mmCIF file of C-alpha atoms and ligand atoms in Angstrom:
data_model
loop_
_atom_site.group_PDB
_atom_site.id
_atom_site.type_symbol
_atom_site.label_atom_id
_atom_site.label_comp_id
_atom_site.label_asym_id
_atom_site.label_seq_id
_atom_site.Cartn_x
_atom_site.Cartn_y
_atom_site.Cartn_z
ATOM 1 C CA UNK A 1 -20.720 -2.105 -7.676
ATOM 2 C CA UNK A 2 -17.814 -3.556 -5.559
ATOM 3 C CA UNK A 3 -17.233 -2.822 -1.955
ATOM 4 C CA UNK A 4 -15.381 0.375 -1.163
ATOM 5 C CA UNK A 5 -11.670 -0.466 -0.259
ATOM 6 C CA UNK A 6 -11.010 0.117 3.416
ATOM 7 C CA UNK A 7 -7.254 -0.541 3.312
ATOM 8 C CA UNK A 8 -5.297 2.356 1.956
ATOM 9 C CA UNK A 9 -2.683 1.963 -0.757
ATOM 10 C CA UNK A 10 0.114 4.267 0.694
ATOM 11 C CA UNK A 11 2.566 6.566 -1.025
ATOM 12 C CA UNK A 12 6.260 6.230 0.054
ATOM 13 C CA UNK A 13 5.810 9.397 2.192
ATOM 14 C CA UNK A 14 2.694 8.079 3.775
ATOM 15 C CA UNK A 15 4.305 4.648 4.558
ATOM 16 C CA UNK A 16 7.269 6.282 6.058
ATOM 17 C CA UNK A 17 5.005 8.439 8.260
ATOM 18 C CA UNK A 18 3.219 5.396 9.412
ATOM 19 C CA UNK A 19 6.524 3.535 10.167
ATOM 20 C CA UNK A 20 7.404 6.387 12.389
ATOM 21 C CA UNK A 21 3.995 6.459 13.962
ATOM 22 C CA UNK A 22 4.237 2.555 14.587
ATOM 23 C CA UNK A 23 7.349 2.761 16.683
ATOM 24 C CA UNK A 24 6.440 1.244 20.104
ATOM 25 C CA UNK A 25 7.820 2.358 23.468
ATOM 26 C CA UNK A 26 10.008 -0.787 23.739
ATOM 27 C CA UNK A 27 11.986 0.507 20.634
ATOM 28 C CA UNK A 28 13.574 3.161 22.820
ATOM 29 C CA UNK A 29 16.150 0.588 23.689
ATOM 30 C CA UNK A 30 17.046 -0.126 20.023
ATOM 31 C CA UNK A 31 20.008 2.193 19.646
ATOM 32 C CA UNK A 32 21.460 1.621 16.218
ATOM 33 C CA UNK A 33 21.215 -0.721 13.211
ATOM 34 C CA UNK A 34 23.590 -1.318 10.430
ATOM 35 C CA UNK A 35 22.110 -2.730 7.158
ATOM 36 C CA UNK A 36 24.041 -3.875 4.157
ATOM 37 C CA UNK A 37 20.944 -3.196 2.172
ATOM 38 C CA UNK A 38 21.325 0.574 3.200
ATOM 39 C CA UNK A 39 24.967 0.484 3.234
ATOM 40 C CA UNK A 40 24.905 2.434 6.529
ATOM 41 C CA UNK A 41 23.643 2.873 10.054
ATOM 42 C CA UNK A 42 20.358 4.191 11.274
ATOM 43 C CA UNK A 43 19.447 5.200 14.787
ATOM 44 C CA UNK A 44 15.741 5.868 14.195
ATOM 45 C CA UNK A 45 13.878 2.528 15.099
ATOM 46 C CA UNK A 46 11.355 3.306 12.321
ATOM 47 C CA UNK A 47 14.084 2.524 9.783
ATOM 48 C CA UNK A 48 15.274 -0.732 11.399
ATOM 49 C CA UNK A 49 13.548 -2.845 8.859
ATOM 50 C CA UNK A 50 14.217 -5.694 6.471
ATOM 51 C CA UNK A 51 13.138 -6.387 2.901
ATOM 52 C CA UNK A 52 10.305 -8.851 2.828
ATOM 53 C CA UNK A 53 12.153 -11.016 0.118
ATOM 54 C CA UNK A 54 15.143 -11.433 2.318
ATOM 55 C CA UNK A 55 15.403 -15.138 2.740
ATOM 56 C CA UNK A 56 16.065 -14.654 6.425
ATOM 57 C CA UNK A 57 12.369 -13.390 6.806
ATOM 58 C CA UNK A 58 10.515 -16.111 4.836
ATOM 59 C CA UNK A 59 12.931 -19.148 4.882
ATOM 60 C CA UNK A 60 14.954 -18.692 8.040
ATOM 61 C CA UNK A 61 18.002 -19.027 5.772
ATOM 62 C CA UNK A 62 20.297 -16.890 8.066
ATOM 63 C CA UNK A 63 22.652 -17.193 10.947
ATOM 64 C CA UNK A 64 23.293 -14.908 13.878
ATOM 65 C CA UNK A 65 25.343 -14.330 17.003
ATOM 66 C CA UNK A 66 25.137 -12.082 19.983
ATOM 67 C CA UNK A 67 27.857 -10.474 22.145
ATOM 68 C CA UNK A 68 27.724 -8.179 25.121
ATOM 69 C CA UNK A 69 29.095 -4.573 25.311
ATOM 70 C CA UNK A 70 30.430 -3.812 28.801
ATOM 71 C CA UNK A 71 32.225 -0.682 29.878
ATOM 72 C CA UNK A 72 32.719 0.188 26.249
ATOM 73 C CA UNK A 73 34.341 -3.043 25.397
ATOM 74 C CA UNK A 74 32.963 -5.987 23.507
ATOM 75 C CA UNK A 75 33.420 -9.198 25.450
ATOM 76 C CA UNK A 76 34.714 -12.172 23.410
ATOM 77 C CA UNK A 77 33.881 -10.530 20.010
ATOM 78 C CA UNK A 78 36.442 -12.652 18.211
ATOM 79 C CA UNK A 79 35.187 -15.861 19.637
ATOM 80 C CA UNK A 80 31.615 -14.864 18.695
ATOM 81 C CA UNK A 81 32.667 -13.947 15.188
ATOM 82 C CA UNK A 82 34.472 -17.289 14.673
ATOM 83 C CA UNK A 83 31.367 -19.209 15.644
ATOM 84 C CA UNK A 84 29.311 -16.737 13.406
ATOM 85 C CA UNK A 85 31.534 -17.715 10.380
ATOM 86 C CA UNK A 86 31.300 -21.373 11.201
ATOM 87 C CA UNK A 87 27.553 -21.058 11.319
ATOM 88 C CA UNK A 88 27.523 -19.297 8.014
ATOM 89 C CA UNK A 89 29.642 -22.021 6.412
ATOM 90 C CA UNK A 90 27.325 -24.722 7.647
ATOM 91 C CA UNK A 91 24.369 -22.894 6.385
ATOM 92 C CA UNK A 92 26.032 -22.338 2.953
ATOM 93 C CA UNK A 93 25.812 -18.582 3.119
ATOM 94 C CA UNK A 94 28.644 -16.805 1.484
ATOM 95 C CA UNK A 95 30.242 -13.812 3.411
ATOM 96 C CA UNK A 96 29.345 -10.554 1.805
ATOM 97 C CA UNK A 97 32.473 -8.978 3.572
ATOM 98 C CA UNK A 98 35.643 -10.288 4.982
ATOM 99 C CA UNK A 99 35.806 -11.079 8.624
ATOM 100 C CA UNK A 100 37.815 -8.065 9.236
ATOM 101 C CA UNK A 101 35.185 -5.788 7.648
ATOM 102 C CA UNK A 102 32.313 -7.340 9.527
ATOM 103 C CA UNK A 103 34.245 -6.913 12.711
ATOM 104 C CA UNK A 104 34.764 -3.108 11.729
ATOM 105 C CA UNK A 105 31.046 -2.691 10.934
ATOM 106 C CA UNK A 106 29.978 -4.297 14.280
ATOM 107 C CA UNK A 107 32.371 -1.904 16.259
ATOM 108 C CA UNK A 108 31.297 1.154 14.128
ATOM 109 C CA UNK A 109 27.712 0.325 14.804
ATOM 110 C CA UNK A 110 28.279 0.138 18.427
ATOM 111 C CA UNK A 111 30.222 3.360 18.295
ATOM 112 C CA UNK A 112 27.180 5.027 16.547
ATOM 113 C CA UNK A 113 24.844 3.834 19.347
ATOM 114 C CA UNK A 114 27.036 5.648 21.833
ATOM 115 C CA UNK A 115 26.122 2.877 24.309
ATOM 116 C CA UNK A 116 28.777 1.468 26.616
ATOM 117 C CA UNK A 117 26.505 -1.248 27.968
ATOM 118 C CA UNK A 118 24.369 -3.038 25.453
ATOM 119 C CA UNK A 119 23.952 -6.246 23.488
ATOM 120 C CA UNK A 120 25.147 -6.460 19.999
ATOM 121 C CA UNK A 121 23.413 -8.968 17.657
ATOM 122 C CA UNK A 122 24.325 -9.486 14.101
ATOM 123 C CA UNK A 123 22.882 -11.635 11.232
ATOM 124 C CA UNK A 124 24.142 -12.945 7.973
ATOM 125 C CA UNK A 125 21.336 -13.813 5.497
ATOM 126 C CA UNK A 126 21.162 -15.459 2.157
ATOM 127 C CA UNK A 127 19.743 -12.046 1.267
ATOM 128 C CA UNK A 128 16.896 -10.659 -0.825
ATOM 129 C CA UNK A 129 15.936 -11.763 -4.281
ATOM 130 C CA UNK A 130 12.626 -13.731 -4.401
ATOM 131 C CA UNK A 131 10.345 -16.036 -2.459
ATOM 132 C CA UNK A 132 11.842 -19.394 -3.395
ATOM 133 C CA UNK A 133 13.900 -21.915 -1.370
ATOM 134 C CA UNK A 134 17.198 -21.773 -3.053
ATOM 135 C CA UNK A 135 19.453 -18.963 -2.432
ATOM 136 C CA UNK A 136 20.628 -19.035 -5.961
ATOM 137 C CA UNK A 137 17.915 -16.582 -6.689
ATOM 138 C CA UNK A 138 19.215 -14.151 -4.087
ATOM 139 C CA UNK A 139 20.997 -10.899 -5.263
ATOM 140 C CA UNK A 140 23.802 -11.296 -2.579
ATOM 141 C CA UNK A 141 24.149 -12.148 1.143
ATOM 142 C CA UNK A 142 22.890 -9.404 3.604
ATOM 143 C CA UNK A 143 24.482 -8.487 6.852
ATOM 144 C CA UNK A 144 22.753 -6.705 9.670
ATOM 145 C CA UNK A 145 23.934 -5.470 13.050
ATOM 146 C CA UNK A 146 21.580 -4.358 15.897
ATOM 147 C CA UNK A 147 22.465 -2.637 19.043
ATOM 148 C CA UNK A 148 19.965 -2.939 21.885
ATOM 149 C CA UNK A 149 19.637 -3.073 25.629
ATOM 150 C CA UNK A 150 20.454 -6.725 26.547
ATOM 151 C CA UNK A 151 17.992 -9.192 27.983
ATOM 152 C CA UNK A 152 17.303 -8.413 31.744
ATOM 153 C CA UNK A 153 16.777 -11.377 33.837
ATOM 154 C CA UNK A 154 15.504 -10.835 37.449
ATOM 155 C CA UNK A 155 18.200 -10.459 40.181
ATOM 156 C CA UNK A 156 16.357 -13.491 41.911
ATOM 157 C CA UNK A 157 17.924 -15.782 39.215
ATOM 158 C CA UNK A 158 21.304 -15.165 40.859
ATOM 159 C CA UNK A 159 20.348 -14.824 44.541
ATOM 160 C CA UNK A 160 17.784 -17.466 44.670
ATOM 161 C CA UNK A 161 18.446 -19.590 41.580
ATOM 162 C CA UNK A 162 16.149 -20.769 38.776
ATOM 163 C CA UNK A 163 13.480 -23.500 38.555
ATOM 164 C CA UNK A 164 13.545 -25.656 35.383
ATOM 165 C CA UNK A 165 11.640 -28.513 33.817
ATOM 166 C CA UNK A 166 12.521 -31.234 31.238
ATOM 167 C CA UNK A 167 11.168 -29.864 28.124
ATOM 168 C CA UNK A 168 8.802 -31.928 25.947
ATOM 169 C CA UNK A 169 10.037 -30.044 22.932
ATOM 170 C CA UNK A 170 12.183 -32.238 20.819
ATOM 171 C CA UNK A 171 15.821 -31.314 20.650
ATOM 172 C CA UNK A 172 17.282 -30.044 17.289
ATOM 173 C CA UNK A 173 19.340 -32.885 15.471
ATOM 174 C CA UNK A 174 22.999 -32.471 16.141
ATOM 175 C CA UNK A 175 23.795 -30.607 12.879
ATOM 176 C CA UNK A 176 21.056 -27.941 13.334
ATOM 177 C CA UNK A 177 21.912 -27.600 17.075
ATOM 178 C CA UNK A 178 25.423 -26.662 16.163
ATOM 179 C CA UNK A 179 24.540 -23.991 13.613
ATOM 180 C CA UNK A 180 23.328 -20.751 15.222
ATOM 181 C CA UNK A 181 20.718 -20.327 12.676
ATOM 182 C CA UNK A 182 17.590 -18.053 12.980
ATOM 183 C CA UNK A 183 15.386 -21.259 13.240
ATOM 184 C CA UNK A 184 14.719 -20.805 16.974
ATOM 185 C CA UNK A 185 11.139 -22.123 17.063
ATOM 186 C CA UNK A 186 12.095 -25.137 19.263
ATOM 187 C CA UNK A 187 13.950 -22.770 21.587
ATOM 188 C CA UNK A 188 10.957 -20.425 21.847
ATOM 189 C CA UNK A 189 8.624 -23.283 22.592
ATOM 190 C CA UNK A 190 10.848 -24.436 25.510
ATOM 191 C CA UNK A 191 10.545 -21.048 27.039
ATOM 192 C CA UNK A 192 6.737 -20.821 26.404
ATOM 193 C CA UNK A 193 6.343 -24.388 27.855
ATOM 194 C CA UNK A 194 8.262 -23.475 30.975
ATOM 195 C CA UNK A 195 6.326 -20.290 31.588
ATOM 196 C CA UNK A 196 3.034 -22.203 31.143
ATOM 197 C CA UNK A 197 4.181 -24.615 33.752
ATOM 198 C CA UNK A 198 5.210 -21.740 36.136
ATOM 199 C CA UNK A 199 8.958 -22.267 36.090
ATOM 200 C CA UNK A 200 11.833 -20.331 34.673
ATOM 201 C CA UNK A 201 13.207 -22.339 31.779
ATOM 202 C CA UNK A 202 13.459 -25.760 30.313
ATOM 203 C CA UNK A 203 16.004 -28.239 29.348
ATOM 204 C CA UNK A 204 16.383 -30.127 26.110
ATOM 205 C CA UNK A 205 17.155 -33.775 26.504
ATOM 206 C CA UNK A 206 18.412 -35.765 23.467
ATOM 207 C CA UNK A 207 16.907 -39.096 22.218
ATOM 208 C CA UNK A 208 19.618 -40.995 24.244
ATOM 209 C CA UNK A 209 18.252 -39.471 27.510
ATOM 210 C CA UNK A 210 21.384 -37.234 27.908
ATOM 211 C CA UNK A 211 21.265 -33.614 28.930
ATOM 212 C CA UNK A 212 21.355 -31.246 25.933
ATOM 213 C CA UNK A 213 21.142 -27.518 26.630
ATOM 214 C CA UNK A 214 18.702 -24.769 27.551
ATOM 215 C CA UNK A 215 16.837 -22.567 25.116
ATOM 216 C CA UNK A 216 19.610 -19.990 24.873
ATOM 217 C CA UNK A 217 22.148 -21.122 27.439
ATOM 218 C CA UNK A 218 24.277 -24.210 28.109
ATOM 219 C CA UNK A 219 23.833 -26.330 31.255
ATOM 220 C CA UNK A 220 26.531 -27.737 33.577
ATOM 221 C CA UNK A 221 26.679 -29.588 36.845
ATOM 222 C CA UNK A 222 28.841 -30.004 39.881
ATOM 223 C CA UNK A 223 28.751 -33.516 41.202
ATOM 224 C CA UNK A 224 28.743 -34.441 44.760
ATOM 225 C CA UNK A 225 32.363 -35.226 44.620
ATOM 226 C CA UNK A 226 33.129 -31.753 43.239
ATOM 227 C CA UNK A 227 33.587 -32.309 39.489
ATOM 228 C CA UNK A 228 32.323 -29.762 37.149
ATOM 229 C CA UNK A 229 30.751 -31.609 34.284
ATOM 230 C CA UNK A 230 29.424 -30.177 30.983
ATOM 231 C CA UNK A 231 27.850 -32.084 28.129
ATOM 232 C CA UNK A 232 29.927 -32.679 24.973
ATOM 233 C CA UNK A 233 29.596 -30.130 22.296
ATOM 234 C CA UNK A 234 28.788 -32.398 19.424
ATOM 235 C CA UNK A 235 24.882 -32.188 19.696
ATOM 236 C CA UNK A 236 24.405 -28.703 21.109
ATOM 237 C CA UNK A 237 25.577 -25.223 20.496
ATOM 238 C CA UNK A 238 29.145 -24.607 21.454
ATOM 239 C CA UNK A 239 28.577 -21.795 23.868
ATOM 240 C CA UNK A 240 31.242 -19.026 24.062
ATOM 241 C CA UNK A 241 30.411 -18.435 27.753
ATOM 242 C CA UNK A 242 30.588 -22.280 28.462
ATOM 243 C CA UNK A 243 33.843 -22.649 26.658
ATOM 244 C CA UNK A 244 35.342 -19.778 28.723
ATOM 245 C CA UNK A 245 33.866 -20.930 32.042
ATOM 246 C CA UNK A 246 35.391 -24.317 31.391
ATOM 247 C CA UNK A 247 38.900 -22.639 31.128
ATOM 248 C CA UNK A 248 38.299 -20.327 34.232
ATOM 249 C CA UNK A 249 36.992 -23.221 36.336
ATOM 250 C CA UNK A 250 40.447 -24.657 36.241
ATOM 251 C CA UNK A 251 41.297 -21.846 38.715
ATOM 252 C CA UNK A 252 38.735 -23.321 41.119
ATOM 253 C CA UNK A 253 40.539 -26.674 40.845
ATOM 254 C CA UNK A 254 43.924 -24.884 41.898
ATOM 255 C CA UNK A 255 41.788 -23.459 44.760
ATOM 256 C CA UNK A 256 40.461 -26.723 45.869
ATOM 257 C CA UNK A 257 36.731 -25.866 45.307
ATOM 258 C CA UNK A 258 36.648 -28.281 42.420
ATOM 259 C CA UNK A 259 38.425 -31.525 41.883
ATOM 260 C CA UNK A 260 38.237 -31.559 38.060
ATOM 261 C CA UNK A 261 36.531 -30.104 35.046
ATOM 262 C CA UNK A 262 35.152 -32.783 32.637
ATOM 263 C CA UNK A 263 33.388 -32.547 29.232
ATOM 264 C CA UNK A 264 31.270 -35.757 28.709
ATOM 265 C CA UNK A 265 27.750 -37.072 28.250
ATOM 266 C CA UNK A 266 25.515 -36.554 31.371
ATOM 267 C CA UNK A 267 22.387 -38.693 31.752
ATOM 268 C CA UNK A 268 19.291 -37.047 33.225
ATOM 269 C CA UNK A 269 19.565 -39.255 36.366
ATOM 270 C CA UNK A 270 23.185 -38.225 36.834
ATOM 271 C CA UNK A 271 22.184 -34.517 36.394
ATOM 272 C CA UNK A 272 19.462 -34.777 38.969
ATOM 273 C CA UNK A 273 21.755 -36.350 41.565
ATOM 274 C CA UNK A 274 24.240 -33.400 41.199
ATOM 275 C CA UNK A 275 25.174 -31.023 44.044
ATOM 276 C CA UNK A 276 24.774 -27.979 41.751
ATOM 277 C CA UNK A 277 23.245 -27.198 38.233
ATOM 278 C CA UNK A 278 24.149 -24.171 36.394
ATOM 279 C CA UNK A 279 23.203 -22.154 33.213
ATOM 280 C CA UNK A 280 25.984 -20.506 31.062
ATOM 281 C CA UNK A 281 25.262 -18.009 28.291
ATOM 282 C CA UNK A 282 25.952 -14.563 27.102
ATOM 283 C CA UNK A 283 22.671 -13.248 28.196
ATOM 284 C CA UNK A 284 22.203 -15.226 31.488
ATOM 285 C CA UNK A 285 25.885 -15.172 32.275
ATOM 286 C CA UNK A 286 26.325 -17.695 35.160
ATOM 287 C CA UNK A 287 23.199 -18.641 37.030
ATOM 288 C CA UNK A 288 22.349 -21.329 39.511
ATOM 289 C CA UNK A 289 19.421 -23.794 38.953
ATOM 290 C CA UNK A 290 18.012 -24.938 42.245
ATOM 291 C CA UNK A 291 15.078 -27.177 41.039
ATOM 292 C CA UNK A 292 14.574 -29.584 38.156
ATOM 293 C CA UNK A 293 11.065 -31.162 37.634
ATOM 294 C CA UNK A 294 9.958 -30.262 40.955
ATOM 295 C CA UNK A 295 12.951 -31.832 42.682
ATOM 296 C CA UNK A 296 15.608 -29.768 44.537
ATOM 297 C CA UNK A 297 19.175 -29.903 43.092
ATOM 298 C CA UNK A 298 21.610 -30.464 45.941
ATOM 299 C CA UNK A 299 20.179 -28.625 49.001
ATOM 300 C CA UNK A 300 17.839 -26.561 46.732
ATOM 301 C CA UNK A 301 20.008 -23.307 47.289
ATOM 302 C CA UNK A 302 22.526 -21.662 44.870
ATOM 303 C CA UNK A 303 25.937 -23.394 45.617
ATOM 304 C CA UNK A 304 29.509 -22.204 46.093
ATOM 305 C CA UNK A 305 30.676 -23.163 42.598
ATOM 306 C CA UNK A 306 27.940 -21.095 40.889
ATOM 307 C CA UNK A 307 28.893 -18.161 43.040
ATOM 308 C CA UNK A 308 32.649 -18.525 42.444
ATOM 309 C CA UNK A 309 32.103 -19.010 38.667
ATOM 310 C CA UNK A 310 30.008 -15.853 38.575
ATOM 311 C CA UNK A 311 32.698 -13.932 40.288
ATOM 312 C CA UNK A 312 35.352 -15.263 37.815
ATOM 313 C CA UNK A 313 33.057 -14.334 34.904
ATOM 314 C CA UNK A 314 32.486 -10.791 36.278
ATOM 315 C CA UNK A 315 36.302 -10.349 36.625
ATOM 316 C CA UNK A 316 36.776 -11.622 33.160
ATOM 317 C CA UNK A 317 34.280 -9.099 31.729
ATOM 318 C CA UNK A 318 36.233 -6.279 33.332
ATOM 319 C CA UNK A 319 39.867 -7.351 32.625
ATOM 320 C CA UNK A 320 39.794 -10.781 30.921
ATOM 321 C CA UNK A 321 43.027 -11.028 28.901
ATOM 322 C CA UNK A 322 42.308 -11.412 25.217
ATOM 323 C CA UNK A 323 38.542 -11.147 25.781
ATOM 324 C CA UNK A 324 37.893 -7.437 25.528
ATOM 325 C CA UNK A 325 37.751 -5.518 22.257
ATOM 326 C CA UNK A 326 37.585 -1.603 22.597
ATOM 327 C CA UNK A 327 34.866 0.241 20.677
ATOM 328 C CA UNK A 328 36.151 3.246 18.673
ATOM 329 C CA UNK A 329 33.730 5.842 20.055
ATOM 330 C CA UNK A 330 34.082 9.211 18.737
ATOM 331 C CA UNK A 331 33.498 11.397 21.962
HETATM 332 C C1 LIG B 1 20.731 -22.856 21.952
HETATM 333 C C2 LIG B 1 21.836 -22.126 22.717
HETATM 334 N N1 LIG B 1 22.713 -22.756 23.395
HETATM 335 C C3 LIG B 1 23.754 -22.183 24.259
HETATM 336 C C4 LIG B 1 23.868 -20.818 24.107
HETATM 337 C C5 LIG B 1 24.939 -20.231 24.926
HETATM 338 O O1 LIG B 1 25.914 -19.635 23.989
HETATM 339 P P1 LIG B 1 26.763 -18.276 24.324
HETATM 340 O O2 LIG B 1 27.495 -18.522 25.637
HETATM 341 O O3 LIG B 1 27.706 -18.204 23.161
HETATM 342 O O4 LIG B 1 25.815 -17.212 24.497
HETATM 343 C C6 LIG B 1 23.029 -20.058 23.339
HETATM 344 C C7 LIG B 1 23.021 -18.613 23.085
HETATM 345 O O5 LIG B 1 23.584 -18.055 22.271
HETATM 346 C C8 LIG B 1 21.961 -20.743 22.478
HETATM 347 O O6 LIG B 1 21.112 -20.045 21.775
#
């Protein structure tokens, strides 16, 4: 006689009950999800699930993007959507809907969440259809939208600044760094390595010894002669925040706080000799970095350009022309 089976084979009803029971407390901040598989929006976190045969799950054949909802408006939605579509093209994932339809689905999902401050992340996947590599077996691309409370970084990041290390994790080759795909293993490892070493984050350096980017943010510098310098975007993700900050920083040139804004290669030595070092990103916003590999950057304190750029970013999120898309809430 064989051993008695201890793992139950569940009916659909039992499985659904278990999915509901498995919802953990953190899921309270998952407000709504659209799934093209369902053709609708769910607000019960138990139902925010994906088919196992979706190529996003088992092959990482998917792209994504994230934008912020602030005061009931989506900040820079169109810029994020443009990058999303560029990523989809690079990853050879056909769009299941037009850009306009995806934009509407995103806005409708935010409206269904009733949240006026949140993050909206959306994914385009090669879709379900089997467990092979080629998406030719897929029944069609899938589109998912998730509304959740955004990443919360400690206040000290802004008041005291971050400490970073040069990551030992290899940077993605340029093509893969420019596609915002779901293959974030290197990015995850940068964060884990930084935490293991007792600092806040890590910096990818390319094989030429030039500064790349952070795990989910871009990095910029202010030189001792007041030039804001950002690495070229040909080997890193083209950050929507960084692109905007490079435009807004022109105002600081007019005000005399900066002499110029330059996009060019930046060596590690040059970066370490800077007066200020900054992170830019949709989740971190604008944050000063005060220490790199145990050495202070500038005087080791958050600098005036980081503060001025953070204020410009705050103002832009409230009233940036062409940057704010209203959500069609129903109440
Ligand atoms: C690798 C990487 N670089 C840079 C950024 C910053 O981009 P954004 O300003 O569009 O959030 C992100 C975040 O999306 C990222 O994942």
